[in-house]
Amino acid sequence: MTSHLDSNQSPEESGLRKGLTSYGDQGFSLFLRKAFIKGAGFTDAALDRPVIGIANTGSSYNPCHGNVPQLIEAVKRGVMLAGGLPMDFPTISIHESFAAPTSMYLRNLMSMDTEEMIRAQPMDAIVMIGGCDKTVPAQLMGAASAGIPAIQLITGSMLTGSHRGERVGACTDCRRYWGKFRAGEIDADEAAAVNNQLVASVGTCSVMGTASTMACVAEALGMTVPGGASPPAVTADRIRIAEETGARAVQMAHDHLTIDKILTPAAFENAMRVLLAIGGSTNGIVHLAAIAGRVGLEIDMQALDRMGRETPVLLDLKPSGQHYMEDFHKAGGMATLLRELKPLLRLEAMTVTGRTLGEEIELAGPGFAQEVVRSIDKPIYPHGAIAVLLGNLAPGGAIIKQSAADAKLMEHEGRAVVFENMEDMVNRIDRDDLDVSASDILVLKNIGPKGAPGMPEAGYIPIPLKLARAGVKDIVRISDGRMSGTAFGTIVLHVTPEAAVGGPLAQVRNGDRIRLSVRKREISLLISEEELAARTLNNVMIEPTADRGYLKLFLQSVTQADKGVDFDFLRAPKITGKTPES
Ligand code: FES
């Protein structure tokens, strides 16, 4: 039994002996546990092995995880080849389109499920299988709090489809075709035809949406095996990564390579660098803030903005560029990107392999000719994807994905057209009598962490129908919500504090002037300080509450976007530093 242990562990703390159920008699607890598991046909020899938990997030409701059964089989093979005992168990699974009111509302619940099942069940290391947007951050948050050796396995991206000769993939093209349908450019028959092609296989969205972003971020954090981010879901490469992940988990258990040794300030800095360079989803910032908060770190948003000024977007993927995830994989995946970013990375950061990121980049070997990852002197966009804005409208900050915005609108002053909440927006946005022009700024309140609740991806406010029909493709939009990483436009998001807790956004009125200057990193409501103070005094917000259940817990505990929209009681008890370190 002791063969797989390192000097830091005692036999009582490992394998099946971990976390015994409380019956007041430890010997009996182990006796009973073994008796039950032997009911499933296990031998003592098997039960003497290091136990590797596998978080199974397969679900009929989650086609992005449709390959999980094959992945589990391959992880198990890897675990057993390395001398461990694999034990898969179910956790919550969340799919973007099957979670009401929004997947973000459930992310923290999934992180609690993941953390508590890791704590409750005996395992020496955990393999977490995640893919769809909120699942990877939820798992990393939960594992960071649980503290044991942990490794992330990504389900992988879907394949692209073809519609009338045009390559299509979820979900940038979903939005583009829906926009065409709204504008009357395609009819209902064509909309139905393209609907069959947008998602050509199981797997996660094929563009640089939140799922692909978090896959790349997880690899940059050092939490996947090298090359773990990019293989599509249905490829042999993905299955091989799964086998390798299982084997690696056994070695991590042996070496007691706990997650705190990997999720260091250097790792977060690398993740932020990669997020900027891939044209990553704005959601990546929220999730990174939440994961960092679990290990006692805060994301320094101003430092992120400074990093953005020196980190160009190199990855030519939709929505910032042209290609899809399967092209990125063929171009060498993260190794190609990391090689190019090497001068900007913290190479000493530890990874799940027990080697540093710098060592892994060396081991990946030389690059080759390809067209998906640009060189640093020939970027797809000269700065990082995301800019951080400040001003009297967002004293706690706001962000804009500048790489997916219209350059002509990034310095813009306009008249506010205000929607008080989502319902108001849905009721009025398409009305012919809506007083709106292309130079106005659409403002949507009350879609923040508490307001909606759950900070839904409704910040991608549709172009009002009468403007869409007139050919308007973009308009400045501002909200306290989020938007999908697959979306594009001049869209200011995550306005903090949100309207529902009395942030200045709550005080914006129809006809007010607003100034957006991405160059100056400014988002301002052009009224006097006195006027803003008077409005705040006369318009006190009553924060939303609930009587029972998860919603009550959520509304009582959820933090703002700058703290990752995590629950306050799940963050580390003490914040010990900022990342990146100054
Ligand atoms: Fe699952 Fe896009 S819907 S990754």
XYZ file of C-alpha atoms and ligand atoms in Angstrom:
586
model
C 0.000 0.000 0.000
C 2.803 2.417 0.735
C 4.549 1.986 -2.602
C 2.825 4.949 -4.252
C 3.339 7.401 -1.424
C 5.863 10.147 -1.039
C 7.502 11.095 2.215
C 4.857 13.742 2.973
C 1.969 11.309 3.110
C 1.119 8.684 5.661
C -0.693 5.500 4.604
C -3.798 6.699 6.436
C -3.998 9.754 4.164
C -3.915 8.028 0.805
C -5.906 5.806 -1.508
C -9.043 4.229 -0.201
C -8.053 5.175 3.357
C -8.529 8.884 2.641
C -11.420 10.755 4.202
C -13.055 7.884 6.054
C -16.748 8.164 6.808
C -17.424 9.070 10.459
C -18.698 6.032 12.331
C -16.547 6.668 15.421
C -14.324 3.677 14.539
C -11.758 4.216 11.777
C -11.035 0.518 11.359
C -14.711 -0.244 10.884
C -15.094 2.649 8.445
C -12.390 1.188 6.195
C -13.733 -2.334 6.624
C -17.195 -1.189 5.560
C -15.928 0.882 2.650
C -13.940 -2.075 1.299
C -16.874 -4.425 1.741
C -19.124 -2.188 -0.337
C -16.647 -1.511 -3.130
C -15.895 -5.243 -3.326
C -19.571 -5.611 -4.119
C -18.619 -4.054 -7.461
C -16.029 -6.814 -7.980
C -12.811 -5.064 -6.936
C -9.896 -7.067 -5.494
C -7.638 -6.033 -2.608
C -4.812 -5.611 -5.131
C -6.841 -3.030 -7.051
C -7.897 -1.257 -3.883
C -4.283 -0.887 -2.764
C -3.534 1.441 -5.677
C -3.527 5.240 -5.619
C -7.078 6.327 -6.350
C -7.624 8.777 -9.198
C -11.038 10.430 -9.220
C -12.496 11.348 -12.601
C -15.185 14.053 -12.612
C -17.702 12.829 -15.166
C -19.662 15.689 -16.692
C -21.357 13.676 -19.428
C -25.017 14.592 -19.824
C -27.657 14.234 -22.507
C -28.268 17.948 -21.997
C -24.668 18.752 -22.858
C -23.629 17.938 -26.445
C -20.393 19.858 -25.866
C -19.512 16.915 -23.597
C -20.851 14.233 -25.951
C -17.468 12.473 -26.086
C -17.095 12.143 -22.309
C -17.728 8.352 -22.284
C -14.781 7.780 -24.674
C -12.621 10.208 -22.722
C -13.346 8.413 -19.451
C -12.398 5.104 -21.024
C -9.078 6.567 -22.196
C -8.372 8.298 -18.862
C -8.997 5.007 -17.082
C -6.605 3.255 -19.448
C -3.943 5.846 -18.686
C -4.504 5.582 -14.940
C -4.257 1.801 -14.984
C -1.188 1.747 -17.238
C 0.478 3.974 -14.651
C -0.552 1.757 -11.754
C -3.520 3.663 -10.356
C -7.145 2.881 -9.699
C -9.567 5.092 -11.670
C -12.896 5.991 -10.073
C -15.261 8.146 -12.104
C -18.146 9.936 -10.461
C -20.824 12.342 -11.713
C -21.008 16.045 -11.066
C -23.240 18.783 -12.376
C -22.821 19.466 -16.084
C -23.764 22.836 -17.588
C -24.439 23.608 -21.234
C -24.847 27.184 -22.395
C -28.125 26.712 -24.213
C -29.724 24.377 -21.710
C -29.248 26.385 -18.529
C -31.885 28.851 -17.388
C -31.733 31.659 -16.563
C -28.056 31.523 -17.540
C -25.193 29.075 -17.146
C -23.286 31.618 -15.063
C -25.960 31.363 -12.391
C -24.959 27.703 -11.946
C -21.163 27.971 -12.267
C -20.617 28.479 -8.540
C -22.965 25.609 -7.729
C -20.914 23.346 -10.004
C -17.720 24.539 -8.344
C -19.181 23.686 -4.927
C -20.277 20.273 -6.182
C -16.800 19.625 -7.599
C -14.998 20.800 -4.453
C -17.185 18.915 -2.029
C -17.133 15.647 -3.977
C -13.337 15.849 -4.191
C -13.245 16.404 -0.442
C -15.856 13.801 0.433
C -14.613 10.870 -1.639
C -11.239 9.144 -1.299
C -8.904 10.170 -4.114
C -5.204 10.991 -4.384
C -5.637 13.103 -7.503
C -8.509 14.293 -9.620
C -8.985 14.397 -13.395
C -11.654 16.939 -14.268
C -13.354 16.572 -17.629
C -14.807 19.882 -18.703
C -15.356 21.828 -21.888
C -18.503 23.897 -22.247
C -18.035 27.475 -21.109
C -18.676 27.420 -17.351
C -17.528 23.875 -16.654
C -13.753 24.387 -16.827
C -13.745 27.475 -14.579
C -16.145 25.765 -12.158
C -13.844 22.751 -11.952
C -10.679 24.818 -11.561
C -12.372 26.891 -8.828
C -13.522 23.777 -6.980
C -10.187 21.990 -7.305
C -8.276 25.102 -6.219
C -10.309 25.128 -3.008
C -10.050 21.360 -2.466
C -6.283 21.550 -2.768
C -5.316 18.040 -3.931
C -3.328 17.217 -7.114
C -5.652 18.105 -9.981
C -5.456 18.006 -13.761
C -7.857 19.393 -16.331
C -8.995 17.394 -19.357
C -10.778 19.413 -22.039
C -13.529 17.742 -24.104
C -12.310 19.515 -27.258
C -13.899 21.592 -29.957
C -16.573 20.549 -32.446
C -15.888 20.208 -36.168
C -16.967 22.909 -38.586
C -19.874 22.439 -40.994
C -20.635 23.717 -44.460
C -23.609 25.762 -45.631
C -24.014 26.314 -49.385
C -20.272 26.194 -49.846
C -19.440 28.364 -46.858
C -17.625 26.958 -43.840
C -19.614 27.580 -40.649
C -19.222 26.891 -36.952
C -20.828 27.755 -33.641
C -21.286 30.246 -32.487
C -19.959 33.309 -34.283
C -21.731 32.091 -37.414
C -24.904 31.366 -35.394
C -25.020 35.050 -34.494
C -24.091 36.180 -37.998
C -26.812 34.105 -39.659
C -29.384 35.097 -37.050
C -28.457 38.739 -37.736
C -29.012 38.106 -41.472
C -32.378 36.520 -40.732
C -33.438 39.473 -38.541
C -32.384 41.890 -41.237
C -34.426 39.955 -43.824
C -31.325 38.966 -45.813
C -32.147 35.240 -45.571
C -35.545 33.531 -45.297
C -36.826 31.000 -42.746
C -35.928 28.035 -45.012
C -32.307 29.081 -45.241
C -32.214 29.778 -41.497
C -33.434 26.201 -40.909
C -30.876 24.812 -43.382
C -27.917 26.553 -41.748
C -29.205 25.490 -38.337
C -28.339 21.895 -39.367
C -24.748 22.807 -40.194
C -23.608 25.153 -37.437
C -22.743 22.368 -34.994
C -21.230 19.572 -37.065
C -20.249 17.216 -34.230
C -20.109 16.895 -30.475
C -17.611 19.178 -28.768
C -17.330 22.789 -27.749
C -17.821 25.862 -29.928
C -15.342 25.941 -32.779
C -14.332 29.600 -32.497
C -12.516 31.541 -29.779
C -15.556 31.623 -27.514
C -15.392 31.096 -23.794
C -14.887 27.330 -24.046
C -11.857 27.622 -26.361
C -10.613 30.542 -24.286
C -10.770 28.561 -21.067
C -9.138 25.559 -22.742
C -6.172 27.750 -23.762
C -6.171 29.481 -20.368
C -6.141 26.107 -18.576
C -3.103 25.025 -20.600
C -1.406 28.391 -19.989
C -2.063 27.988 -16.261
C -0.187 24.690 -16.464
C -3.318 22.726 -15.586
C -3.466 20.451 -18.680
C -0.890 18.193 -20.258
C 1.007 20.030 -23.032
C -1.168 20.239 -26.129
C -4.319 19.639 -24.075
C -6.229 22.693 -25.287
C -6.651 22.283 -29.006
C -7.454 18.733 -30.254
C -11.060 18.592 -31.521
C -13.450 16.375 -29.566
C -13.734 13.610 -32.162
C -10.030 13.138 -32.965
C -7.546 10.453 -31.995
C -5.346 13.227 -30.599
C -8.069 14.081 -28.068
C -8.309 10.461 -26.938
C -4.522 10.217 -26.621
C -4.514 13.399 -24.510
C -7.090 11.730 -22.262
C -4.918 8.634 -21.801
C -1.884 10.785 -21.094
C -3.910 12.841 -18.591
C -4.859 9.709 -16.663
C -1.259 8.544 -16.467
C -0.092 11.999 -15.450
C -2.640 12.128 -12.620
C -1.077 9.004 -11.075
C 2.373 10.595 -11.167
C 0.989 13.807 -9.651
C -0.503 11.781 -6.803
C 2.851 10.084 -6.291
C 4.725 13.406 -6.304
C 2.049 15.134 -4.249
C 1.995 17.866 -6.900
C -0.902 19.792 -5.396
C -2.780 22.501 -7.266
C -1.378 25.348 -5.133
C 2.077 24.590 -6.588
C 0.677 25.254 -10.071
C -1.835 28.085 -9.558
C 0.797 30.687 -8.631
C 0.910 34.392 -9.546
C 3.262 33.470 -12.408
C 0.704 30.994 -13.781
C -2.069 33.602 -13.696
C 0.184 36.104 -15.422
C 0.794 33.567 -18.199
C -2.939 32.910 -18.440
C -3.682 36.624 -18.741
C -0.986 36.985 -21.395
C -2.474 34.128 -23.375
C -6.022 35.468 -22.941
C -4.910 38.734 -24.527
C -2.946 37.080 -27.325
C -5.660 34.660 -28.415
C -8.366 37.324 -28.701
C -10.019 35.488 -25.844
C -13.521 35.842 -24.505
C -14.191 38.649 -22.043
C -15.664 35.959 -19.799
C -12.115 34.682 -19.329
C -11.373 37.691 -17.109
C -14.313 36.967 -14.828
C -13.379 33.301 -14.548
C -9.694 34.014 -13.933
C -10.664 36.465 -11.168
C -12.804 33.749 -9.592
C -10.100 31.058 -9.800
C -7.467 33.470 -8.462
C -9.767 34.434 -5.587
C -9.875 30.794 -4.526
C -6.102 30.793 -3.951
C -6.023 34.209 -2.297
C -5.057 36.292 -5.311
C -6.689 39.289 -6.922
C -6.435 40.118 -10.619
C -4.909 43.576 -11.037
C -7.124 44.978 -13.799
C -4.908 47.986 -14.433
C -1.914 45.700 -14.844
C -3.968 43.567 -17.218
C -4.636 46.664 -19.279
C -0.919 47.505 -19.317
C -0.163 43.952 -20.419
C -2.720 44.404 -23.192
C -0.796 47.346 -24.603
C 2.279 45.142 -25.125
C 0.555 41.860 -26.051
C -0.790 41.731 -29.606
C -3.493 39.324 -30.724
C -1.621 36.573 -32.573
C -4.301 33.973 -33.070
C -6.271 34.331 -36.293
C -9.497 32.751 -35.053
C -13.082 33.942 -35.247
C -14.511 36.250 -33.986
C -11.311 38.377 -34.032
C -9.911 36.579 -37.111
C -10.810 33.969 -39.735
C -9.972 30.426 -38.631
C -11.522 27.799 -36.353
C -10.173 25.682 -33.485
C -9.432 22.657 -35.674
C -7.139 24.904 -37.769
C -5.379 26.051 -34.605
C -4.795 22.416 -33.677
C -3.344 21.626 -37.111
C -1.100 24.671 -36.715
C 0.471 23.133 -33.621
C -1.957 24.407 -30.996
C -0.728 26.107 -27.883
C 2.911 25.107 -28.440
C 2.990 27.351 -31.525
C 1.417 30.246 -29.643
C 3.551 29.859 -26.513
C 6.726 29.669 -28.600
C 5.811 33.008 -30.171
C 4.876 34.566 -26.819
C 7.915 33.185 -25.032
C 9.662 36.534 -24.367
C 6.534 37.737 -22.552
C 5.911 34.635 -20.423
C 6.878 33.649 -16.898
C 8.779 30.546 -17.947
C 9.442 29.374 -14.394
C 5.760 28.579 -13.765
C 5.189 24.945 -12.761
C 2.834 22.707 -14.755
C 1.043 19.391 -14.144
C 3.937 17.585 -15.813
C 6.277 18.537 -12.972
C 8.237 20.609 -15.483
C 8.056 24.356 -15.963
C 6.238 26.053 -18.823
C 9.618 27.074 -20.242
C 10.816 23.466 -20.230
C 7.620 22.362 -21.960
C 8.047 24.979 -24.675
C 11.570 23.663 -25.280
C 10.347 20.052 -25.343
C 7.695 20.933 -27.954
C 10.510 21.443 -30.466
C 10.773 23.892 -33.354
C 7.843 25.525 -35.106
C 6.762 25.048 -38.732
C 5.121 27.116 -41.442
C 1.463 27.763 -40.704
C -1.092 30.562 -41.078
C -3.130 30.518 -37.884
C -0.715 31.857 -35.267
C 0.877 35.087 -36.415
C 4.370 36.207 -35.456
C 4.639 38.946 -32.873
C 5.758 41.472 -35.513
C 2.815 40.620 -37.797
C -0.145 40.386 -35.424
C -3.802 40.144 -36.274
C -4.424 43.066 -33.922
C -1.663 45.297 -32.508
C -2.839 45.227 -28.890
C -4.389 42.683 -26.553
C -7.980 41.661 -27.156
C -9.379 43.276 -24.044
C -9.117 46.841 -22.767
C -10.079 47.933 -19.257
C -12.178 51.113 -19.033
C -12.732 53.447 -16.099
C -14.834 56.559 -15.567
C -17.766 57.922 -13.602
C -20.030 55.371 -15.266
C -17.866 52.458 -14.095
C -15.802 53.407 -11.045
C -15.024 49.725 -10.444
C -14.097 49.197 -14.090
C -15.621 47.876 -17.282
C -14.138 46.047 -20.230
C -14.378 46.060 -23.996
C -13.166 43.440 -26.448
C -11.447 45.904 -28.712
C -10.243 43.269 -31.158
C -13.867 42.436 -32.023
C -15.095 46.057 -32.050
C -15.595 48.502 -34.921
C -12.531 50.780 -34.996
C -14.738 53.718 -36.058
C -16.847 53.472 -32.897
C -14.085 53.097 -30.331
C -13.837 56.892 -29.960
C -17.464 57.885 -29.779
C -19.830 60.239 -28.010
C -23.553 59.655 -28.315
C -27.020 59.945 -26.896
C -28.115 57.227 -24.448
C -31.078 55.051 -25.395
C -31.845 53.339 -22.101
C -33.457 50.000 -21.334
C -34.174 49.525 -17.634
C -33.871 45.731 -17.728
C -33.932 42.772 -20.073
C -37.724 42.638 -20.292
C -37.871 46.315 -21.207
C -35.253 45.726 -23.893
C -37.067 42.709 -25.355
C -40.361 44.643 -25.416
C -39.055 47.752 -27.152
C -35.884 47.007 -29.123
C -37.683 46.061 -32.333
C -40.498 48.596 -32.237
C -40.732 50.949 -35.184
C -41.351 53.882 -32.851
C -38.131 53.319 -30.871
C -36.306 56.645 -30.957
C -32.864 55.442 -31.991
C -30.216 56.181 -34.591
C -26.918 54.500 -35.475
C -24.936 57.162 -33.600
C -26.776 56.525 -30.314
C -25.484 54.388 -27.468
C -27.694 51.563 -26.220
C -27.647 51.166 -22.433
C -29.016 48.041 -20.771
C -29.296 48.047 -16.961
C -29.861 45.298 -14.432
C -28.179 42.358 -16.151
C -25.282 42.182 -13.673
C -24.471 39.466 -11.116
C -27.452 40.342 -8.887
C -29.635 42.148 -11.371
C -30.672 39.418 -13.770
C -29.507 37.417 -11.700
C -26.394 35.547 -12.800
C -24.940 38.145 -15.165
C -26.309 36.610 -18.374
C -24.669 36.960 -21.769
C -27.208 39.599 -22.764
C -24.658 42.390 -23.186
C -24.689 41.637 -26.908
C -27.796 43.793 -27.278
C -29.325 43.165 -30.709
C -29.165 45.953 -33.257
C -32.686 47.494 -33.191
C -34.652 45.996 -36.062
C -35.206 49.243 -37.900
C -31.451 49.933 -37.875
C -30.588 46.341 -38.832
C -32.917 46.606 -41.831
C -31.192 49.837 -42.793
C -27.879 47.958 -42.885
C -26.412 49.035 -39.529
C -23.960 46.329 -38.428
C -22.638 47.804 -35.172
C -23.638 50.349 -32.547
C -22.063 51.170 -29.169
C -23.676 49.146 -26.411
C -23.122 49.332 -22.641
C -24.327 47.053 -19.848
C -23.413 45.456 -16.542
C -23.772 42.015 -18.133
C -21.493 39.722 -20.094
C -21.437 38.607 -23.703
C -20.482 35.376 -25.366
C -16.902 35.119 -26.515
C -18.294 34.278 -29.933
C -19.929 37.704 -30.262
C -18.525 40.834 -31.870
C -19.245 44.559 -31.828
C -18.384 47.741 -29.929
C -19.741 46.493 -26.655
C -18.836 47.694 -23.156
C -19.408 44.987 -20.562
C -19.084 44.167 -16.852
C -19.822 47.755 -15.767
C -18.967 47.698 -12.046
C -20.683 48.247 -9.706
C -23.803 46.983 -11.424
C -27.068 48.918 -11.578
C -28.903 46.543 -9.214
C -26.609 47.484 -6.315
C -26.848 51.203 -7.072
C -23.921 51.655 -9.440
C -23.900 54.839 -11.556
C -25.277 52.849 -14.492
C -28.615 52.879 -12.630
C -28.734 56.668 -12.969
C -28.388 56.920 -16.752
C -31.453 58.452 -18.423
C -32.669 58.558 -21.991
C -30.989 61.398 -23.827
C -27.924 61.662 -21.554
C -24.641 61.960 -23.397
C -22.053 59.211 -22.932
C -18.436 59.198 -24.068
C -16.476 56.071 -24.929
C -12.767 56.481 -25.557
C -10.911 53.204 -25.810
C -7.729 55.162 -26.497
C -8.070 56.937 -23.131
C -9.642 53.868 -21.497
C -12.621 56.019 -20.563
C -16.340 55.411 -20.180
C -18.104 58.549 -18.913
C -21.606 59.775 -18.322
C -21.455 63.436 -19.315
C -23.351 64.951 -16.415
C -21.945 66.918 -13.479
C -20.858 65.263 -10.247
C -23.638 67.152 -8.453
C -26.274 65.914 -10.885
C -25.053 62.308 -10.547
C -25.072 62.603 -6.736
C -28.596 64.066 -6.753
C -29.893 61.292 -9.011
C -28.269 58.669 -6.777
C -29.917 60.215 -3.710
C -33.357 60.239 -5.319
C -33.140 56.805 -6.929
C -32.070 54.396 -4.195
C -31.987 50.850 -5.519
C -33.569 48.020 -3.565
C -31.268 45.054 -4.015
C -32.991 41.872 -5.213
C -33.615 39.159 -2.606
C -35.233 35.722 -2.548
C -37.042 33.676 0.104
C -35.399 30.304 -0.273
C -33.071 27.929 -2.005
C -30.066 28.464 -4.215
C -31.384 31.813 -5.443
C -31.363 33.108 -1.865
C -27.791 31.916 -1.383
C -26.826 33.413 -4.729
C -28.287 36.865 -4.070
C -26.869 37.000 -0.563
C -23.374 35.933 -1.535
C -22.521 36.798 -5.126
C -19.676 39.265 -5.684
C -19.225 41.776 -8.496
C -17.443 41.106 -11.795
C -14.039 42.286 -10.541
C -14.120 39.487 -7.949
C -15.167 36.888 -10.453
C -18.898 36.739 -9.580
C -17.887 34.079 -7.076
C -19.682 33.675 -3.761
C -17.960 35.675 -1.044
C -17.734 32.667 1.277
C -16.009 30.523 -1.361
C -13.103 32.894 -1.908
C -9.927 32.275 0.079
C -10.350 33.630 3.614
C -7.500 36.046 3.009
C -6.358 37.784 -0.178
C -2.577 37.660 0.035
C -1.484 39.279 -3.198
C -2.216 40.556 -6.674
C -1.487 39.032 -9.996
C 0.409 39.959 -12.036
C 2.932 40.875 -9.398
C 4.160 44.433 -9.833
Fe -20.802 24.604 -25.177
Fe -20.351 26.790 -26.864
S -22.224 25.944 -26.189
S -18.962 25.529 -25.789
